[in-house]
CSV table of C-alpha atoms in Angstrom, one decimal:
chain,number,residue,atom,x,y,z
E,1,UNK,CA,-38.5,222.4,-25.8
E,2,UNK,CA,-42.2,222.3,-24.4
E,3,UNK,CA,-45.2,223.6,-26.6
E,4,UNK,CA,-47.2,226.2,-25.1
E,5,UNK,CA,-51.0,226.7,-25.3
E,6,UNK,CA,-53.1,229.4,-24.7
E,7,UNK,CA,-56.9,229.3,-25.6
E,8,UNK,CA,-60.0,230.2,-24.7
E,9,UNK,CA,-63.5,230.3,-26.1
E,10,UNK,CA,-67.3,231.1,-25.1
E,11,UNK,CA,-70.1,228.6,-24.6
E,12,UNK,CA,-73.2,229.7,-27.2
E,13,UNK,CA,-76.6,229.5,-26.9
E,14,UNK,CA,-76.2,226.1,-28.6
E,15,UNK,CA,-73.8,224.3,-26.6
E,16,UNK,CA,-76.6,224.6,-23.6
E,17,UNK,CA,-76.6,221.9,-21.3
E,18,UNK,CA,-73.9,219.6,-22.9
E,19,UNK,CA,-70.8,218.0,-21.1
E,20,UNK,CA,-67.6,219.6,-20.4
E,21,UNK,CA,-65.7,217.4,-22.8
E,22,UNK,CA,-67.9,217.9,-25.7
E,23,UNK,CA,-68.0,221.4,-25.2
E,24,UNK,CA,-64.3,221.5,-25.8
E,25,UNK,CA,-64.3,219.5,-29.0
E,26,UNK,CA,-66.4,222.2,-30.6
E,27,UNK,CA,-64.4,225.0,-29.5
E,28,UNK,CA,-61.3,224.3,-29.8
E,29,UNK,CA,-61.4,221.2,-33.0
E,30,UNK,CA,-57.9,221.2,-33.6
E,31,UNK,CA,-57.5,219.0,-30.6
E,32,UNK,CA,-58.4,215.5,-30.3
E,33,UNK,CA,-61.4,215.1,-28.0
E,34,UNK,CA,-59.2,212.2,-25.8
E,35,UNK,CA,-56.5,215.0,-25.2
E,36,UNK,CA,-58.7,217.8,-24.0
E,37,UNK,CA,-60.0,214.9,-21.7
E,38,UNK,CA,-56.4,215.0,-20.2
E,39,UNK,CA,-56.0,218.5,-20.2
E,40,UNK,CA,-59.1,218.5,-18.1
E,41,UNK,CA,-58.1,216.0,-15.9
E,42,UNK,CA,-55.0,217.8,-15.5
E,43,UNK,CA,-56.3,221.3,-14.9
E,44,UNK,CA,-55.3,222.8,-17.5
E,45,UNK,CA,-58.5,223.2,-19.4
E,46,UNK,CA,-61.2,224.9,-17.0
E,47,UNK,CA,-64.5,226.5,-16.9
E,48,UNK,CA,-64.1,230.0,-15.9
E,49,UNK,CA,-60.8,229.6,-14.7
E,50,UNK,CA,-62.0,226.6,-12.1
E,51,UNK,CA,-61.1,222.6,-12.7
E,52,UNK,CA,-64.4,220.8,-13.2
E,53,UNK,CA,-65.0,217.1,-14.0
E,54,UNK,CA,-65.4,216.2,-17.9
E,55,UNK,CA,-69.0,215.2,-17.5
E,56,UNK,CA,-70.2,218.0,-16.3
E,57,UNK,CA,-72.9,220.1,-17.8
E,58,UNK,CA,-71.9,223.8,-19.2
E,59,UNK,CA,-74.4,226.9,-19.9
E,60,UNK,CA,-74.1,229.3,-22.4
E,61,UNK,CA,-71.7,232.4,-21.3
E,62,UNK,CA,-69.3,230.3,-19.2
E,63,UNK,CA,-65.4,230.6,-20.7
E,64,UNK,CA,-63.5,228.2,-21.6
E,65,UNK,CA,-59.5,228.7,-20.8
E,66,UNK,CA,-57.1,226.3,-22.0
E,67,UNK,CA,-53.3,226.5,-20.6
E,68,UNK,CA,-51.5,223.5,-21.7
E,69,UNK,CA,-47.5,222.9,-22.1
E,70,UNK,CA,-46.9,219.4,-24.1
E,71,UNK,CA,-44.1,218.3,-22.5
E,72,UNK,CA,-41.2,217.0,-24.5
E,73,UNK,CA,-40.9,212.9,-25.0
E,74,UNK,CA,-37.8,211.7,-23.0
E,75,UNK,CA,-38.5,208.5,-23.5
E,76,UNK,CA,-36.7,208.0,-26.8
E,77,UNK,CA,-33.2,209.4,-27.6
E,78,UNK,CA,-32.8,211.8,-31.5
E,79,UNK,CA,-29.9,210.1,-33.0
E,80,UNK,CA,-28.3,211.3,-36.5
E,81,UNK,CA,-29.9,209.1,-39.6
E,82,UNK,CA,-29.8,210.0,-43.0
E,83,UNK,CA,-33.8,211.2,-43.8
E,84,UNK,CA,-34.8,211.5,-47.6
E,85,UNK,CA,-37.2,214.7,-46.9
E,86,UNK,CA,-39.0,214.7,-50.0
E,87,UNK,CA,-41.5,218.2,-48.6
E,88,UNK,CA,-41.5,220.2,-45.7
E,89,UNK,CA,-43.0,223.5,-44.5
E,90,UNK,CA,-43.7,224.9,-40.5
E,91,UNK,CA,-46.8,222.1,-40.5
E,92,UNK,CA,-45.4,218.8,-41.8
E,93,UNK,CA,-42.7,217.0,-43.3
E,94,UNK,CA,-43.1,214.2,-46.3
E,95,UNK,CA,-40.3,211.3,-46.3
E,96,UNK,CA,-39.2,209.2,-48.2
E,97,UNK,CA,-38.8,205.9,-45.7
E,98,UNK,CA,-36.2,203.6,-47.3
E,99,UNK,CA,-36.3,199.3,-46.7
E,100,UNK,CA,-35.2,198.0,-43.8
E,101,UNK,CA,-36.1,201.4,-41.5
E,102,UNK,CA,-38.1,200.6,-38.5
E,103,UNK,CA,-40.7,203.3,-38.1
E,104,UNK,CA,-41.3,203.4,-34.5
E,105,UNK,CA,-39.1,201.8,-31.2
E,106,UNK,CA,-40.2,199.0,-30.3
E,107,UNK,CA,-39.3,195.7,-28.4
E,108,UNK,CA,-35.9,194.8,-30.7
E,109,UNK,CA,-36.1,197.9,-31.9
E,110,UNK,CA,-35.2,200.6,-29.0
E,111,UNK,CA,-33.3,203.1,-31.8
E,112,UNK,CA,-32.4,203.4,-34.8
E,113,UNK,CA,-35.8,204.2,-35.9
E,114,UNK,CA,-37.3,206.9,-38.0
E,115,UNK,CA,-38.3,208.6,-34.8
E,116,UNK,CA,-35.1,208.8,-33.5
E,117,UNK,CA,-34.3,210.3,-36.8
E,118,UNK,CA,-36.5,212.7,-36.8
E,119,UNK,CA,-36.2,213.8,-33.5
E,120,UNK,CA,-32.4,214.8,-34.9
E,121,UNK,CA,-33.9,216.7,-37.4
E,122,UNK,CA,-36.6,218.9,-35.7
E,123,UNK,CA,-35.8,219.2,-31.9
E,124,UNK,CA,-39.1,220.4,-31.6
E,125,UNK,CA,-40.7,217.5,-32.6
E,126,UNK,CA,-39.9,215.8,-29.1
E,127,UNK,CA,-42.9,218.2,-28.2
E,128,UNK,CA,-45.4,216.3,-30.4
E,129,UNK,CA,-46.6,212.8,-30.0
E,130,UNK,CA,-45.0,210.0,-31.2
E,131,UNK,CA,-42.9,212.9,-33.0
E,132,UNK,CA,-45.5,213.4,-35.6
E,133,UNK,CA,-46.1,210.2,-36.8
E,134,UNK,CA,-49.7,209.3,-37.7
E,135,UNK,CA,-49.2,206.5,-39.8
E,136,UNK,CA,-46.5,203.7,-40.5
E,137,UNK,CA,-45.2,201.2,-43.3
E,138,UNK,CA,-43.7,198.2,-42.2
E,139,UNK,CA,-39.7,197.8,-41.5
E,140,UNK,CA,-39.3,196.7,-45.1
E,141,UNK,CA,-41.5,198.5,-47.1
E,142,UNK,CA,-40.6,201.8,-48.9
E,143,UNK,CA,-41.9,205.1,-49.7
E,144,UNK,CA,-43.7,207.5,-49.0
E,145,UNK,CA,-44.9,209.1,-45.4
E,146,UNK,CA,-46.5,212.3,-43.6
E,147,UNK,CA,-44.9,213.3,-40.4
E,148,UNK,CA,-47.1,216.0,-38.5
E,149,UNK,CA,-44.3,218.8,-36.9
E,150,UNK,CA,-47.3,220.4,-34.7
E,151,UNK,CA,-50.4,219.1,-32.3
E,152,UNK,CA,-52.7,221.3,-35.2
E,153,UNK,CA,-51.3,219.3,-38.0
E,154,UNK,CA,-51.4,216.1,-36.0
E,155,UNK,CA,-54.8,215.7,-35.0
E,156,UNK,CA,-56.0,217.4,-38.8
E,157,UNK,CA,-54.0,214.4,-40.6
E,158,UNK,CA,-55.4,211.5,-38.0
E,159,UNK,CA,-58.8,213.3,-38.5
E,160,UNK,CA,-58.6,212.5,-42.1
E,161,UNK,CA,-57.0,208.7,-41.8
E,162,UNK,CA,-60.1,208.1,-39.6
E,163,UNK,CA,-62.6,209.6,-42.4
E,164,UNK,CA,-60.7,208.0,-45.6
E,165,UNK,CA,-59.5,211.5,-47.1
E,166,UNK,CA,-55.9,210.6,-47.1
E,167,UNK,CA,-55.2,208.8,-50.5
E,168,UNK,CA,-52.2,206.4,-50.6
E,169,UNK,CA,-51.4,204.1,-53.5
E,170,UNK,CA,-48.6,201.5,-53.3
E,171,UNK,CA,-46.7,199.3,-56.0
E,172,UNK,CA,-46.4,195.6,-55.4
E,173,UNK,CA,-45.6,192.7,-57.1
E,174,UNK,CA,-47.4,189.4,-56.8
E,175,UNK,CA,-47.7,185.9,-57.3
E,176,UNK,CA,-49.6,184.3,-60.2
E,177,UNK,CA,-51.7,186.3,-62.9
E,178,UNK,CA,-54.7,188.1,-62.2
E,179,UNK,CA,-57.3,188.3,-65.0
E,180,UNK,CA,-58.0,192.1,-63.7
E,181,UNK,CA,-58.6,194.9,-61.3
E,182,UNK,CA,-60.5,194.1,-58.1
E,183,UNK,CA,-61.4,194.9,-54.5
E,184,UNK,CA,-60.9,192.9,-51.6
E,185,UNK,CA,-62.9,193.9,-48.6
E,186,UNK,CA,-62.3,191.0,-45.4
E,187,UNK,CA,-61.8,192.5,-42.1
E,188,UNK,CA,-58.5,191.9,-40.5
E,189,UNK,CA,-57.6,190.7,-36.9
E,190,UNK,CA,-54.4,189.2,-35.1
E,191,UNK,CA,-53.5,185.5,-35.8
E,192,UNK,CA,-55.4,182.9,-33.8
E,193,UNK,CA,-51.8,180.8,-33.6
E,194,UNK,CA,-48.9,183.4,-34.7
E,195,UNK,CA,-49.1,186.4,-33.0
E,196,UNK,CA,-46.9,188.4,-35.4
E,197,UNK,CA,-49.1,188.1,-38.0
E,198,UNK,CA,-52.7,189.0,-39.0
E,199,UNK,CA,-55.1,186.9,-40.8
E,200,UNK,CA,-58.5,187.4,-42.1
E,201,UNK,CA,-60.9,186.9,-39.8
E,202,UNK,CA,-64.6,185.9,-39.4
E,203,UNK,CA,-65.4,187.8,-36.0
E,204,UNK,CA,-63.8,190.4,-34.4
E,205,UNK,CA,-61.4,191.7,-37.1
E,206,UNK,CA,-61.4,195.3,-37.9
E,207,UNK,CA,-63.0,196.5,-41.5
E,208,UNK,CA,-60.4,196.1,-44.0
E,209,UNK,CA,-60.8,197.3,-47.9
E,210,UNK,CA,-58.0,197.1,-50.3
E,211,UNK,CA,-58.8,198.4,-54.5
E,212,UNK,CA,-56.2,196.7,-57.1
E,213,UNK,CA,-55.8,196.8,-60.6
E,214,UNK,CA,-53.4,195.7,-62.7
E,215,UNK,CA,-50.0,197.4,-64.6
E,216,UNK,CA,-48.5,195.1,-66.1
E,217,UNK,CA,-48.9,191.2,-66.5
E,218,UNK,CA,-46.2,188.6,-66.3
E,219,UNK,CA,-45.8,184.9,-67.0
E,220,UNK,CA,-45.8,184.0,-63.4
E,221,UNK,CA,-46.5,187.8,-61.6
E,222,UNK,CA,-48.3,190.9,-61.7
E,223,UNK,CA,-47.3,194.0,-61.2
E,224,UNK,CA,-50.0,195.6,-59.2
E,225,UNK,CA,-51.4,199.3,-58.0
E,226,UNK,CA,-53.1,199.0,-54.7
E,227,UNK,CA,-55.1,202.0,-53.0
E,228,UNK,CA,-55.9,201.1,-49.4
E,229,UNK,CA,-59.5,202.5,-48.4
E,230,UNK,CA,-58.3,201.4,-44.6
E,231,UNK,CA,-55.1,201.3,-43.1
E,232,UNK,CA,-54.7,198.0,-40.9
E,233,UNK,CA,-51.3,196.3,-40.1
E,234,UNK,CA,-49.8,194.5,-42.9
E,235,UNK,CA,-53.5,194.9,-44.9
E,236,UNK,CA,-52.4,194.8,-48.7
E,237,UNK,CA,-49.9,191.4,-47.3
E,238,UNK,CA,-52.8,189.7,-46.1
E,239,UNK,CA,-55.4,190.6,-48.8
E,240,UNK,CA,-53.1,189.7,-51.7
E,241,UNK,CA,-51.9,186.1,-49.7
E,242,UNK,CA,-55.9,185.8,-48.8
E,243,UNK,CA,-57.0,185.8,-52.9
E,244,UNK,CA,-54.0,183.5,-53.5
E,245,UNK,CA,-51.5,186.6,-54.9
E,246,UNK,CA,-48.9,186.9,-52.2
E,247,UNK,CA,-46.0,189.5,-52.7
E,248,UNK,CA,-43.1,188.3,-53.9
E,249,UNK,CA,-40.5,188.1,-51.0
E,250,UNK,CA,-42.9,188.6,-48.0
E,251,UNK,CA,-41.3,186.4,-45.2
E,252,UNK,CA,-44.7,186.0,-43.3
E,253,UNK,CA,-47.6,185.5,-45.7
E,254,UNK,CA,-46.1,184.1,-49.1
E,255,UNK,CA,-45.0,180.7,-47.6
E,256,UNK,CA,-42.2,178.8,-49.0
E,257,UNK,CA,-40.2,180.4,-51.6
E,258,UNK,CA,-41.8,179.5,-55.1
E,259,UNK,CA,-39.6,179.3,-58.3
E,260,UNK,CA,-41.8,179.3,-61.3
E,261,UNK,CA,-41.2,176.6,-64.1
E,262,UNK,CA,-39.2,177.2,-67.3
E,263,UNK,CA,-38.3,181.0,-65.1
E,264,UNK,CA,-34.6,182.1,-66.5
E,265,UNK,CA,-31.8,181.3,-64.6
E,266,UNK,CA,-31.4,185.0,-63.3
E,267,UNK,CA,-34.9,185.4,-63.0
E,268,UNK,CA,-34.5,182.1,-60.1
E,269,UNK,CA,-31.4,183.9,-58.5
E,270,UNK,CA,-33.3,187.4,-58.3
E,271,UNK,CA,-36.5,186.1,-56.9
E,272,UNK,CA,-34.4,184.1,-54.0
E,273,UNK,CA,-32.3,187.0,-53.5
E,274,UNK,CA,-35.4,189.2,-53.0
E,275,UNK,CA,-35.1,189.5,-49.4
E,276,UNK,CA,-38.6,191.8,-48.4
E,277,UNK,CA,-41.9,192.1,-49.4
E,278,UNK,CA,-42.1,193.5,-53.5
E,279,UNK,CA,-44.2,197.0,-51.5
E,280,UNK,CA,-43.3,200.6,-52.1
E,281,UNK,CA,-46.1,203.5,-51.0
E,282,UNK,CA,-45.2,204.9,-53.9
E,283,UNK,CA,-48.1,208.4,-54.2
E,284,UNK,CA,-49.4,210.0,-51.1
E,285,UNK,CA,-52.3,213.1,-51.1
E,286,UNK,CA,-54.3,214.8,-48.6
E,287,UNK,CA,-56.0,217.7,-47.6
E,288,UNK,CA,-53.3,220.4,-45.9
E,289,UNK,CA,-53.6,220.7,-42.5
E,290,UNK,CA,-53.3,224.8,-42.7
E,291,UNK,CA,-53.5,225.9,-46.7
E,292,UNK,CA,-57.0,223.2,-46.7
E,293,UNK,CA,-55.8,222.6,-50.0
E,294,UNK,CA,-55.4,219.0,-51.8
E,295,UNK,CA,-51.3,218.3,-51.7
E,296,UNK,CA,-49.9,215.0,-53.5
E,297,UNK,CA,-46.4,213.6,-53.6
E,298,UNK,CA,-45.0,211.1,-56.2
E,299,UNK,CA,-41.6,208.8,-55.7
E,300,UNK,CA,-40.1,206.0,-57.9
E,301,UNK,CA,-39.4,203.0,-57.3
E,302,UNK,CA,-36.2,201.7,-55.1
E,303,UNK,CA,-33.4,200.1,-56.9
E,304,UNK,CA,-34.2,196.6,-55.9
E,305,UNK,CA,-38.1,196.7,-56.7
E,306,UNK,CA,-37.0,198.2,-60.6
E,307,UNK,CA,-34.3,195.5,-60.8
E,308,UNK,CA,-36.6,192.8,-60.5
E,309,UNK,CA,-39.1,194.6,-62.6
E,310,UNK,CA,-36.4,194.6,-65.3
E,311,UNK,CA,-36.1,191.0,-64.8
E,312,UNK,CA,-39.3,190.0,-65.3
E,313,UNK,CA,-39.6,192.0,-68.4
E,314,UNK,CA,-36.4,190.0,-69.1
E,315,UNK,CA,-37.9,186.3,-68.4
E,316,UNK,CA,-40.9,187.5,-70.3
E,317,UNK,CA,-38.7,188.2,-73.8
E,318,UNK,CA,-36.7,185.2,-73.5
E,319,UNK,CA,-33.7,187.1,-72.8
């Protein structure tokens, strides 16, 4: 079913003189600024009850009425899959996304998509964009993500992924030792060649910051804690291949399968039969949308990413 929303505020003293559209923001801030532009546009935010233009000036005493239904998304169908709901109150939900989930449809992927699941789960998510999802993790990466169940929540949690308040540390495993903790900051843009990838890029890349340091040392690997300062496509892939650590398994960025010399014989077998990227988003924390209080969530590792673990502590005692 359609959200309905009814609003209205007063323009101060201080808002004098300044456009419609800005006007709006301050009044009513638990709306993005580009969708009261629409509900302008649309007519269903006016100025004393009379559609104006978005760049028009307002004066102080002028009201402000806002009557908005969000329509529900038809465009994508709620189909039954399995959800590991890890938190969930009347703002937000926290998942647990397993490997090989796609979050969002896509070309090759039309369904069978964490938003088709959760559109299963919370009918009334068809009423919010993209059914609350504000942030992703690639098909074959696991753990942990925030799902916003209202147009409030929504805009709060992409407020704080645009002003680095959101915290989210992943596990990975890598290629070759590291002699410590670091930082990578290289700015991040599509592939000049291979358009499903992204590269590092000298001009026109996006900023790009990924922190590191180091769990537990291997022969051959690391086991690695990443905290992503920015959130760009595939950006802990492409930082790790960039200083010469790929993650073990990634099909894009860790070229040719390597097999390390004198590795155990079901070290070899479990590092071939590692079929995704060694990534799991493993603790999530941020500021709650309604309570304003700091929230955090903690999962384990999957099965697969703990076997290989295990193996690695193997090769590494001999056994």
């Amino acid at each position: 079913m359609a959200e309905t929303i009814a609003l209205q505020g007063l323009i101060p003293e201080e808002l004098d003189g300044i456009r419609f559209d800005v006007a709006a923001a301050q009044l009513f801030p638990d709306y993005s600024r580009a969708r009261l532009q629409l509900w302008i546009k649309s007519g269903e935010l006016t100025i004393d009850g009379k559609a104006r233009k978005t760049r028009e000036k307002v004066i102080p005493g002028q009201t402000l009425l806002l009557a908005a239904e969000v329509e529900n998304e038809e465009r994508w169908q709620a189909e039954d899959i399995a959800l590991d709901v890890v938190y969930e109150d009347d703002s937000l939900l926290v998942v647990n996304k397993p490997v090989g989930l796609v979050v969002h449809p896509a070309a090759g992927h039309a369904s069978g998509t964490l938003l088709n699941a959760l559109l299963a789960h919370d009918t009334n998510l068809a009423s919010v964009p993209r059914a609350g999802i504000v942030h992703r993790l690639d098909k074959d990466t696991s753990g942990l993500m925030v799902v916003a169940k209202t147009l409030l929540a929504q805009n709060h949690l992409v407020n704080q992924l645009q002003e680095r308040t959101v915290s989210r540390e992943y596990e990975a495993v890598v290629f070759g030792t590291m002699t410590g903790g670091g930082t990578v900051q290289a700015d991040l843009g599509r592939h000049p060649q291979q358009r499903v990838k992204m590269a590092v890029v000298e001009t026109g890349g996006k900023e790009a910051i990924t922190h590191y340091r180091i769990i537990q040392r291997y022969q051959h690997h690391c086991h690695i804690r990443c905290m992503l300062e920015t959130g760009r496509t595939h950006q802990i892939r492409v930082h790790m291949a960039h200083i010469k650590h790929p993650l073990v398994g990634d099909p894009l960025y860790a070229g040719r399968p390597r097999v390390p010399k004198a590795a155990s014989n079901a070290l070899i077998a479990g590092l071939r039969s590692f079929g995704r990227q060694a990534l799991h988003a493993r603790r999530l924390s941020f500021i709650h949308p309604v309570s304003g209080e700091q929230v955090s969530w903690e999962v384990p590792l999957p099965e697969d990413f703990s076997g290989l673990l295990e193996l690695l502590d193997s090769d590494d005692s001999g056994g």
